[in-house]
Amino acid sequence: MRTPASPRMTPHTPPVTDGSVLISNARVIDGTGAPEITADILVENGYITQIAPPGSLAAMPGIVRIDARGSVVAPGFIDVHSHADNAPLLADDDLTKISQGVTTEITGNCGYSLAPVDPNREQEFLDDSRKLFTFEYTGWRGADEWFAVLDRRPAVVNICPLIGHGTLRIAAIGAANVPASSADVEAMGDLLEAALEAGAFGLSSGLIYPPGMYSSTEELARLASRMPADRVYATHMRDESARLLESIDEALTIARTAGCRVQISHVKAAGKQNWGGVQRALDRLDEARNSGTRVTQDIYPYSAAATSLSICLPPWAHDGGLPATLRYLADPSTRARMREQILAGDDGTWENVVYGAGYEGILVADTRSGTYDGSTIAEIAVTRGVEPVDALLALLQDEELEARMVIFDMDERDLETALRSPFTSIGSDGLPPGREGRQHPRLYGTFPRVLARYVRERGIIDLPEAIRRMTSLPAEVFGVPERGILAIGKVADIVCFDPAAIDHPGTYVEPELAPQGISWVMQAGHIAMFDGQWAGIRRGSRLRPA
């Protein structure tokens, strides 16, 4: 598999800096939400050392001067919800984030991380992880060993890793649908504590995915209780459609029991029958905040999601991991049971995404064979001359579950409602790099799209507030060190863009287009992108919590 095509770049020679530069005449938006000011910024040895009125800082010998006249200069964006855990392992540079102005990303979301690994359940780990990630496994075990691998492989952007609950559960229990015993939870907690000691930023869960879907609220609360109070429990909740409010209540119960922060991942009301539900969800979250619960949320600026096609199957079909699911698909009786349950719609026992989107709303993004990439399940059914549900089941069997989808099941008005909340940060939630197929445009354009569509064109939020949601808010929630605002003493991770031109022209049909209007991106005083050209040096590293 190849890395998804990097956004198409234009040739230009970027200025070479040694970590020291004078940025002059900039429209500075510092990330705090404060109004912009015009200022010069002096960067020395990778840190901001002065911010002063234009013309008041004299250029020092040997320091490159960049005139930012007319452009906005802001902190490098922080992608609060990334799945690029495997990016440092890939030979190709993953430019999907740096080209958007992102300089740091939170990885390990939705219950998936690439450690820890129990040697007795290595194959179960690989079966589960490779449904999402492309990577070469070299035998690491604990999070400390995985982090050591990351530290030896520079990344394009900085990484703040979470530890996935699903990965913990596979290490301690396996992929089966079994309740966690007290000893099992203790074992998972020990692995989590070791990961936190090694530098993990928190715990994530993906409660619509196996094996996370098999966990109880008590299990999750006991695990979260093993974290220090300043660490984060980030959750892809159990249901984002008909039982959205119940799922929010579960997340809040976990946070209150554990005494930790909670981040609601990609808040939404999925399924046409649930549109309009985001305001009720935000009201519930506001009530919790008013009572002292530290809860925040994130969104991506699109009305379509993307994830594994296998979540179209009912929960019992995942019991036992990949080999078991393939046996169920091959057996006529269990296949008929899957078919019946999918066709039943919302029976109150699981989040039936097919019911919420319809077969015409499920676009196959990429598969192992590539046979139907770019087609909807409805179109594949016509091609194969079968009912859509049968086309879905056949595709999953043929591809041995290695299939991902873009699913159109959200309302634009709900998205705008979520964006108006001052507690909403921005995350791409793009699928991991390294695969063929047509990816979701959020992988390439999330941050420019917010600034173009929802700030400049629709005025949902203003520019300083949008920048805060992309910088200081996620830095505060996740404890990202020395980043998130432009201030003296902070690392000079900086993006410069034209607010009148920034945009992403990519579509669901042609997503792999370069963002527009971004002049340059700086990492610790070094120019990483300039006029759309990658400087060619990976300067990102694994960060440790502040």
mmCIF file of N, CA, C and O in Angstrom, residues 8-91:
data_model
loop_
_atom_site.group_PDB
_atom_site.id
_atom_site.type_symbol
_atom_site.label_atom_id
_atom_site.label_comp_id
_atom_site.label_asym_id
_atom_site.label_seq_id
_atom_site.Cartn_x
_atom_site.Cartn_y
_atom_site.Cartn_z
ATOM 1 N N ARG A 8 -1.018 18.145 -3.792
ATOM 2 C CA ARG A 8 -0.138 18.523 -4.890
ATOM 3 C C ARG A 8 0.534 19.859 -4.604
ATOM 4 O O ARG A 8 -0.109 20.857 -4.294
ATOM 5 N N MET A 9 1.847 19.876 -4.673
ATOM 6 C CA MET A 9 2.633 21.031 -4.278
ATOM 7 C C MET A 9 3.130 21.807 -5.496
ATOM 8 O O MET A 9 3.335 21.254 -6.573
ATOM 9 N N THR A 10 3.386 23.091 -5.301
ATOM 10 C CA THR A 10 3.946 23.923 -6.351
ATOM 11 C C THR A 10 5.420 24.149 -6.072
ATOM 12 O O THR A 10 5.832 24.304 -4.920
ATOM 13 N N PRO A 11 6.259 24.168 -7.111
ATOM 14 C CA PRO A 11 7.692 24.330 -6.875
ATOM 15 C C PRO A 11 8.035 25.748 -6.429
ATOM 16 O O PRO A 11 7.564 26.730 -6.981
ATOM 17 N N HIS A 12 8.824 25.818 -5.387
ATOM 18 C CA HIS A 12 9.305 27.102 -4.881
ATOM 19 C C HIS A 12 10.415 26.798 -3.895
ATOM 20 O O HIS A 12 10.385 25.783 -3.212
ATOM 21 N N THR A 13 11.388 27.655 -3.823
ATOM 22 C CA THR A 13 12.493 27.442 -2.904
ATOM 23 C C THR A 13 12.204 28.140 -1.583
ATOM 24 O O THR A 13 12.107 29.370 -1.530
ATOM 25 N N PRO A 14 12.039 27.387 -0.494
ATOM 26 C CA PRO A 14 11.744 28.018 0.792
ATOM 27 C C PRO A 14 12.984 28.670 1.376
ATOM 28 O O PRO A 14 14.111 28.240 1.103
ATOM 29 N N PRO A 15 12.823 29.715 2.186
ATOM 30 C CA PRO A 15 13.981 30.301 2.857
ATOM 31 C C PRO A 15 14.553 29.306 3.852
ATOM 32 O O PRO A 15 13.826 28.531 4.475
ATOM 33 N N VAL A 16 15.848 29.297 3.997
ATOM 34 C CA VAL A 16 16.516 28.395 4.927
ATOM 35 C C VAL A 16 16.799 29.149 6.214
ATOM 36 O O VAL A 16 17.399 30.224 6.197
ATOM 37 N N THR A 17 16.315 28.632 7.324
ATOM 38 C CA THR A 17 16.575 29.248 8.612
ATOM 39 C C THR A 17 17.244 28.233 9.522
ATOM 40 O O THR A 17 17.174 27.024 9.299
ATOM 41 N N ASP A 18 17.904 28.701 10.536
ATOM 42 C CA ASP A 18 18.566 27.815 11.492
ATOM 43 C C ASP A 18 17.834 27.786 12.829
ATOM 44 O O ASP A 18 18.421 27.474 13.867
ATOM 45 N N GLY A 19 16.560 28.114 12.779
ATOM 46 C CA GLY A 19 15.787 28.178 14.002
ATOM 47 C C GLY A 19 15.639 29.589 14.538
ATOM 48 O O GLY A 19 14.995 29.808 15.559
ATOM 49 N N SER A 20 16.244 30.569 13.829
ATOM 50 C CA SER A 20 16.141 31.978 14.222
ATOM 51 C C SER A 20 15.658 32.787 13.028
ATOM 52 O O SER A 20 16.161 32.620 11.916
ATOM 53 N N VAL A 21 14.667 33.642 13.245
ATOM 54 C CA VAL A 21 14.079 34.399 12.143
ATOM 55 C C VAL A 21 13.333 35.605 12.722
ATOM 56 O O VAL A 21 12.839 35.564 13.846
ATOM 57 N N LEU A 22 13.283 36.679 11.943
ATOM 58 C CA LEU A 22 12.478 37.842 12.297
ATOM 59 C C LEU A 22 11.273 37.883 11.365
ATOM 60 O O LEU A 22 11.424 38.000 10.142
ATOM 61 N N ILE A 23 10.084 37.766 11.939
ATOM 62 C CA ILE A 23 8.842 37.850 11.172
ATOM 63 C C ILE A 23 8.313 39.265 11.359
ATOM 64 O O ILE A 23 8.033 39.687 12.483
ATOM 65 N N SER A 24 8.189 39.998 10.277
ATOM 66 C CA SER A 24 7.831 41.410 10.399
ATOM 67 C C SER A 24 6.449 41.691 9.817
ATOM 68 O O SER A 24 5.975 40.990 8.921
ATOM 69 N N ASN A 25 5.811 42.730 10.365
ATOM 70 C CA ASN A 25 4.542 43.270 9.845
ATOM 71 C C ASN A 25 3.412 42.243 9.816
ATOM 72 O O ASN A 25 2.556 42.270 8.928
ATOM 73 N N ALA A 26 3.398 41.369 10.784
ATOM 74 C CA ALA A 26 2.419 40.291 10.780
ATOM 75 C C ALA A 26 1.115 40.721 11.433
ATOM 76 O O ALA A 26 1.106 41.505 12.382
ATOM 77 N N ARG A 27 0.015 40.191 10.920
ATOM 78 C CA ARG A 27 -1.281 40.289 11.594
ATOM 79 C C ARG A 27 -1.332 39.138 12.596
ATOM 80 O O ARG A 27 -1.711 38.026 12.251
ATOM 81 N N VAL A 28 -0.934 39.409 13.811
ATOM 82 C CA VAL A 28 -0.744 38.351 14.798
ATOM 83 C C VAL A 28 -2.076 37.999 15.478
ATOM 84 O O VAL A 28 -2.724 38.861 16.073
ATOM 85 N N ILE A 29 -2.466 36.743 15.363
ATOM 86 C CA ILE A 29 -3.580 36.187 16.142
ATOM 87 C C ILE A 29 -2.958 35.141 17.042
ATOM 88 O O ILE A 29 -2.494 34.102 16.576
ATOM 89 N N ASP A 30 -2.919 35.433 18.336
ATOM 90 C CA ASP A 30 -2.034 34.683 19.237
ATOM 91 C C ASP A 30 -2.573 33.357 19.732
ATOM 92 O O ASP A 30 -1.875 32.613 20.426
ATOM 93 N N GLY A 31 -3.834 32.998 19.417
ATOM 94 C CA GLY A 31 -4.386 31.719 19.837
ATOM 95 C C GLY A 31 -5.210 31.771 21.093
ATOM 96 O O GLY A 31 -5.869 30.790 21.440
ATOM 97 N N THR A 32 -5.224 32.906 21.786
ATOM 98 C CA THR A 32 -6.006 33.015 23.022
ATOM 99 C C THR A 32 -7.448 33.416 22.778
ATOM 100 O O THR A 32 -8.262 33.399 23.704
ATOM 101 N N GLY A 33 -7.776 33.818 21.560
ATOM 102 C CA GLY A 33 -9.087 34.376 21.247
ATOM 103 C C GLY A 33 -9.077 35.889 21.232
ATOM 104 O O GLY A 33 -10.090 36.517 20.883
ATOM 105 N N ALA A 34 -7.959 36.505 21.595
ATOM 106 C CA ALA A 34 -7.838 37.968 21.592
ATOM 107 C C ALA A 34 -7.829 38.493 20.166
ATOM 108 O O ALA A 34 -7.426 37.791 19.224
ATOM 109 N N PRO A 35 -8.260 39.746 19.967
ATOM 110 C CA PRO A 35 -8.224 40.340 18.623
ATOM 111 C C PRO A 35 -6.807 40.385 18.075
ATOM 112 O O PRO A 35 -5.825 40.402 18.823
ATOM 113 N N GLU A 36 -6.721 40.427 16.758
ATOM 114 C CA GLU A 36 -5.399 40.478 16.128
ATOM 115 C C GLU A 36 -4.712 41.805 16.390
ATOM 116 O O GLU A 36 -5.359 42.834 16.615
ATOM 117 N N ILE A 37 -3.402 41.765 16.382
ATOM 118 C CA ILE A 37 -2.576 42.966 16.443
ATOM 119 C C ILE A 37 -1.567 42.894 15.312
ATOM 120 O O ILE A 37 -1.315 41.812 14.759
ATOM 121 N N THR A 38 -0.994 44.009 14.952
ATOM 122 C CA THR A 38 0.103 44.017 13.989
ATOM 123 C C THR A 38 1.402 44.084 14.770
ATOM 124 O O THR A 38 1.563 44.940 15.654
ATOM 125 N N ALA A 39 2.326 43.181 14.471
ATOM 126 C CA ALA A 39 3.540 43.100 15.277
ATOM 127 C C ALA A 39 4.657 42.405 14.507
ATOM 128 O O ALA A 39 4.424 41.760 13.477
ATOM 129 N N ASP A 40 5.861 42.566 15.040
ATOM 130 C CA ASP A 40 7.017 41.782 14.614
ATOM 131 C C ASP A 40 7.265 40.707 15.661
ATOM 132 O O ASP A 40 7.038 40.919 16.863
ATOM 133 N N ILE A 41 7.737 39.561 15.207
ATOM 134 C CA ILE A 41 8.038 38.448 16.117
ATOM 135 C C ILE A 41 9.480 38.020 15.885
ATOM 136 O O ILE A 41 9.868 37.715 14.752
ATOM 137 N N LEU A 42 10.255 37.990 16.956
ATOM 138 C CA LEU A 42 11.634 37.515 16.865
ATOM 139 C C LEU A 42 11.702 36.094 17.398
ATOM 140 O O LEU A 42 11.257 35.814 18.520
ATOM 141 N N VAL A 43 12.232 35.209 16.584
ATOM 142 C CA VAL A 43 12.425 33.811 16.954
ATOM 143 C C VAL A 43 13.925 33.545 17.029
ATOM 144 O O VAL A 43 14.663 33.849 16.085
ATOM 145 N N GLU A 44 14.363 33.014 18.152
ATOM 146 C CA GLU A 44 15.774 32.676 18.319
ATOM 147 C C GLU A 44 15.889 31.258 18.857
ATOM 148 O O GLU A 44 15.252 30.908 19.850
ATOM 149 N N ASN A 45 16.688 30.460 18.158
ATOM 150 C CA ASN A 45 16.931 29.070 18.550
ATOM 151 C C ASN A 45 15.631 28.292 18.743
ATOM 152 O O ASN A 45 15.507 27.451 19.637
ATOM 153 N N GLY A 46 14.653 28.587 17.889
ATOM 154 C CA GLY A 46 13.418 27.826 17.887
ATOM 155 C C GLY A 46 12.345 28.318 18.822
ATOM 156 O O GLY A 46 11.250 27.761 18.837
ATOM 157 N N TYR A 47 12.626 29.360 19.605
ATOM 158 C CA TYR A 47 11.650 29.900 20.556
ATOM 159 C C TYR A 47 11.328 31.356 20.246
ATOM 160 O O TYR A 47 12.180 32.088 19.720
ATOM 161 N N ILE A 48 10.120 31.765 20.583
ATOM 162 C CA ILE A 48 9.738 33.174 20.451
ATOM 163 C C ILE A 48 10.381 33.949 21.594
ATOM 164 O O ILE A 48 10.174 33.631 22.772
ATOM 165 N N THR A 49 11.174 34.948 21.244
ATOM 166 C CA THR A 49 11.868 35.726 22.280
ATOM 167 C C THR A 49 11.351 37.154 22.401
ATOM 168 O O THR A 49 11.510 37.772 23.457
ATOM 169 N N GLN A 50 10.728 37.671 21.339
ATOM 170 C CA GLN A 50 10.176 39.021 21.424
ATOM 171 C C GLN A 50 8.957 39.137 20.513
ATOM 172 O O GLN A 50 8.927 38.556 19.422
ATOM 173 N N ILE A 51 7.964 39.909 20.958
ATOM 174 C CA ILE A 51 6.830 40.327 20.138
ATOM 175 C C ILE A 51 6.689 41.820 20.362
ATOM 176 O O ILE A 51 6.489 42.263 21.503
ATOM 177 N N ALA A 52 6.809 42.600 19.312
ATOM 178 C CA ALA A 52 6.909 44.050 19.481
ATOM 179 C C ALA A 52 6.240 44.766 18.320
ATOM 180 O O ALA A 52 5.953 44.168 17.279
ATOM 181 N N PRO A 53 5.947 46.069 18.480
ATOM 182 C CA PRO A 53 5.335 46.835 17.389
ATOM 183 C C PRO A 53 6.159 46.768 16.116
ATOM 184 O O PRO A 53 7.392 46.613 16.165
ATOM 185 N N PRO A 54 5.511 46.877 14.964
ATOM 186 C CA PRO A 54 6.224 46.782 13.686
ATOM 187 C C PRO A 54 7.377 47.787 13.612
ATOM 188 O O PRO A 54 7.230 48.952 13.985
ATOM 189 N N GLY A 55 8.515 47.309 13.146
ATOM 190 C CA GLY A 55 9.678 48.169 12.952
ATOM 191 C C GLY A 55 10.508 48.398 14.185
ATOM 192 O O GLY A 55 11.573 49.008 14.098
ATOM 193 N N SER A 56 10.081 47.902 15.337
ATOM 194 C CA SER A 56 10.834 48.163 16.567
ATOM 195 C C SER A 56 11.916 47.130 16.841
ATOM 196 O O SER A 56 12.743 47.323 17.737
ATOM 197 N N LEU A 57 11.908 46.035 16.087
ATOM 198 C CA LEU A 57 12.944 45.023 16.264
ATOM 199 C C LEU A 57 13.909 45.083 15.092
ATOM 200 O O LEU A 57 13.521 44.900 13.936
ATOM 201 N N ALA A 58 15.136 45.384 15.396
ATOM 202 C CA ALA A 58 16.150 45.457 14.338
ATOM 203 C C ALA A 58 16.605 44.050 13.965
ATOM 204 O O ALA A 58 16.789 43.196 14.848
ATOM 205 N N ALA A 59 16.745 43.832 12.681
ATOM 206 C CA ALA A 59 17.233 42.537 12.220
ATOM 207 C C ALA A 59 18.654 42.309 12.724
ATOM 208 O O ALA A 59 19.501 43.193 12.633
ATOM 209 N N MET A 60 18.906 41.154 13.258
ATOM 210 C CA MET A 60 20.220 40.833 13.805
ATOM 211 C C MET A 60 21.051 40.135 12.729
ATOM 212 O O MET A 60 20.509 39.478 11.837
ATOM 213 N N PRO A 61 22.360 40.275 12.783
ATOM 214 C CA PRO A 61 23.221 39.632 11.775
ATOM 215 C C PRO A 61 22.959 38.127 11.700
ATOM 216 O O PRO A 61 22.878 37.449 12.731
ATOM 217 N N GLY A 62 22.769 37.649 10.487
ATOM 218 C CA GLY A 62 22.596 36.227 10.267
ATOM 219 C C GLY A 62 21.185 35.714 10.445
ATOM 220 O O GLY A 62 20.926 34.540 10.197
ATOM 221 N N ILE A 63 20.253 36.565 10.887
ATOM 222 C CA ILE A 63 18.872 36.127 11.079
ATOM 223 C C ILE A 63 18.050 36.478 9.840
ATOM 224 O O ILE A 63 18.035 37.631 9.399
ATOM 225 N N VAL A 64 17.390 35.492 9.285
ATOM 226 C CA VAL A 64 16.557 35.688 8.110
ATOM 227 C C VAL A 64 15.337 36.521 8.499
ATOM 228 O O VAL A 64 14.757 36.351 9.566
ATOM 229 N N ARG A 65 14.952 37.434 7.612
ATOM 230 C CA ARG A 65 13.763 38.245 7.836
ATOM 231 C C ARG A 65 12.684 37.799 6.859
ATOM 232 O O ARG A 65 12.927 37.660 5.665
ATOM 233 N N ILE A 66 11.479 37.561 7.385
ATOM 234 C CA ILE A 66 10.328 37.207 6.557
ATOM 235 C C ILE A 66 9.281 38.294 6.724
ATOM 236 O O ILE A 66 8.813 38.546 7.841
ATOM 237 N N ASP A 67 8.927 38.940 5.626
ATOM 238 C CA ASP A 67 7.894 39.979 5.666
ATOM 239 C C ASP A 67 6.530 39.300 5.518
ATOM 240 O O ASP A 67 6.230 38.702 4.487
ATOM 241 N N ALA A 68 5.716 39.411 6.571
ATOM 242 C CA ALA A 68 4.388 38.777 6.571
ATOM 243 C C ALA A 68 3.282 39.793 6.346
ATOM 244 O O ALA A 68 2.119 39.529 6.682
ATOM 245 N N ARG A 69 3.625 40.934 5.765
ATOM 246 C CA ARG A 69 2.658 42.023 5.578
ATOM 247 C C ARG A 69 1.378 41.526 4.904
ATOM 248 O O ARG A 69 1.405 40.857 3.874
ATOM 249 N N GLY A 70 0.230 41.827 5.529
ATOM 250 C CA GLY A 70 -1.068 41.451 4.970
ATOM 251 C C GLY A 70 -1.529 40.055 5.325
ATOM 252 O O GLY A 70 -2.685 39.692 5.069
ATOM 253 N N SER A 71 -0.647 39.248 5.921
ATOM 254 C CA SER A 71 -0.990 37.860 6.246
ATOM 255 C C SER A 71 -1.196 37.688 7.746
ATOM 256 O O SER A 71 -0.631 38.413 8.564
ATOM 257 N N VAL A 72 -1.998 36.701 8.093
ATOM 258 C CA VAL A 72 -2.194 36.338 9.487
ATOM 259 C C VAL A 72 -1.099 35.364 9.899
ATOM 260 O O VAL A 72 -0.782 34.415 9.182
ATOM 261 N N VAL A 73 -0.527 35.607 11.057
ATOM 262 C CA VAL A 73 0.440 34.697 11.661
ATOM 263 C C VAL A 73 -0.174 34.173 12.954
ATOM 264 O O VAL A 73 -0.612 34.955 13.803
ATOM 265 N N ALA A 74 -0.236 32.849 13.088
ATOM 266 C CA ALA A 74 -0.921 32.208 14.213
ATOM 267 C C ALA A 74 -0.094 31.028 14.710
ATOM 268 O O ALA A 74 0.836 30.571 14.029
ATOM 269 N N PRO A 75 -0.420 30.509 15.886
ATOM 270 C CA PRO A 75 0.262 29.282 16.332
ATOM 271 C C PRO A 75 -0.006 28.144 15.363
ATOM 272 O O PRO A 75 -1.067 28.080 14.733
ATOM 273 N N GLY A 76 0.959 27.240 15.232
ATOM 274 C CA GLY A 76 0.712 26.038 14.447
ATOM 275 C C GLY A 76 -0.514 25.313 14.972
ATOM 276 O O GLY A 76 -0.722 25.210 16.181
ATOM 277 N N PHE A 77 -1.349 24.828 14.064
ATOM 278 C CA PHE A 77 -2.597 24.200 14.468
ATOM 279 C C PHE A 77 -2.327 22.849 15.142
ATOM 280 O O PHE A 77 -1.341 22.162 14.844
ATOM 281 N N ILE A 78 -3.214 22.481 16.062
ATOM 282 C CA ILE A 78 -3.138 21.198 16.760
ATOM 283 C C ILE A 78 -4.342 20.370 16.338
ATOM 284 O O ILE A 78 -5.487 20.748 16.601
ATOM 285 N N ASP A 79 -4.093 19.262 15.675
ATOM 286 C CA ASP A 79 -5.158 18.348 15.259
ATOM 287 C C ASP A 79 -5.517 17.494 16.464
ATOM 288 O O ASP A 79 -4.769 16.601 16.868
ATOM 289 N N VAL A 80 -6.673 17.781 17.046
ATOM 290 C CA VAL A 80 -7.039 17.170 18.315
ATOM 291 C C VAL A 80 -7.503 15.725 18.166
ATOM 292 O O VAL A 80 -7.604 15.002 19.162
ATOM 293 N N HIS A 81 -7.736 15.280 16.923
ATOM 294 C CA HIS A 81 -8.247 13.918 16.730
ATOM 295 C C HIS A 81 -7.647 13.333 15.452
ATOM 296 O O HIS A 81 -8.191 13.473 14.367
ATOM 297 N N SER A 82 -6.517 12.662 15.611
ATOM 298 C CA SER A 82 -5.802 12.088 14.473
ATOM 299 C C SER A 82 -5.675 10.581 14.632
ATOM 300 O O SER A 82 -5.653 10.053 15.745
ATOM 301 N N HIS A 83 -5.566 9.899 13.494
ATOM 302 C CA HIS A 83 -5.294 8.465 13.474
ATOM 303 C C HIS A 83 -3.989 8.167 12.734
ATOM 304 O O HIS A 83 -3.809 7.051 12.224
ATOM 305 N N ALA A 84 -3.074 9.112 12.726
ATOM 306 C CA ALA A 84 -1.814 8.936 12.001
ATOM 307 C C ALA A 84 -0.744 8.300 12.888
ATOM 308 O O ALA A 84 0.438 8.644 12.790
ATOM 309 N N ASP A 85 -1.143 7.359 13.739
ATOM 310 C CA ASP A 85 -0.188 6.690 14.632
ATOM 311 C C ASP A 85 0.967 6.054 13.873
ATOM 312 O O ASP A 85 2.096 5.991 14.372
ATOM 313 N N ASN A 86 0.677 5.542 12.685
ATOM 314 C CA ASN A 86 1.677 4.812 11.917
ATOM 315 C C ASN A 86 2.529 5.693 11.015
ATOM 316 O O ASN A 86 3.473 5.204 10.384
ATOM 317 N N ALA A 87 2.240 6.990 10.918
ATOM 318 C CA ALA A 87 2.914 7.853 9.946
ATOM 319 C C ALA A 87 4.437 7.850 10.077
ATOM 320 O O ALA A 87 5.147 7.811 9.064
ATOM 321 N N PRO A 88 5.013 7.885 11.292
ATOM 322 C CA PRO A 88 6.473 7.886 11.378
ATOM 323 C C PRO A 88 7.121 6.622 10.827
ATOM 324 O O PRO A 88 8.309 6.642 10.464
ATOM 325 N N LEU A 89 6.380 5.523 10.751
ATOM 326 C CA LEU A 89 6.939 4.260 10.267
ATOM 327 C C LEU A 89 6.985 4.179 8.750
ATOM 328 O O LEU A 89 7.656 3.295 8.198
ATOM 329 N N LEU A 90 6.271 5.071 8.071
ATOM 330 C CA LEU A 90 6.162 5.004 6.622
ATOM 331 C C LEU A 90 7.368 5.643 5.955
ATOM 332 O O LEU A 90 7.917 6.638 6.439
ATOM 333 N N ALA A 91 7.776 5.070 4.816
ATOM 334 C CA ALA A 91 8.905 5.639 4.076
ATOM 335 C C ALA A 91 8.549 6.989 3.469
ATOM 336 O O ALA A 91 9.366 7.910 3.443
#
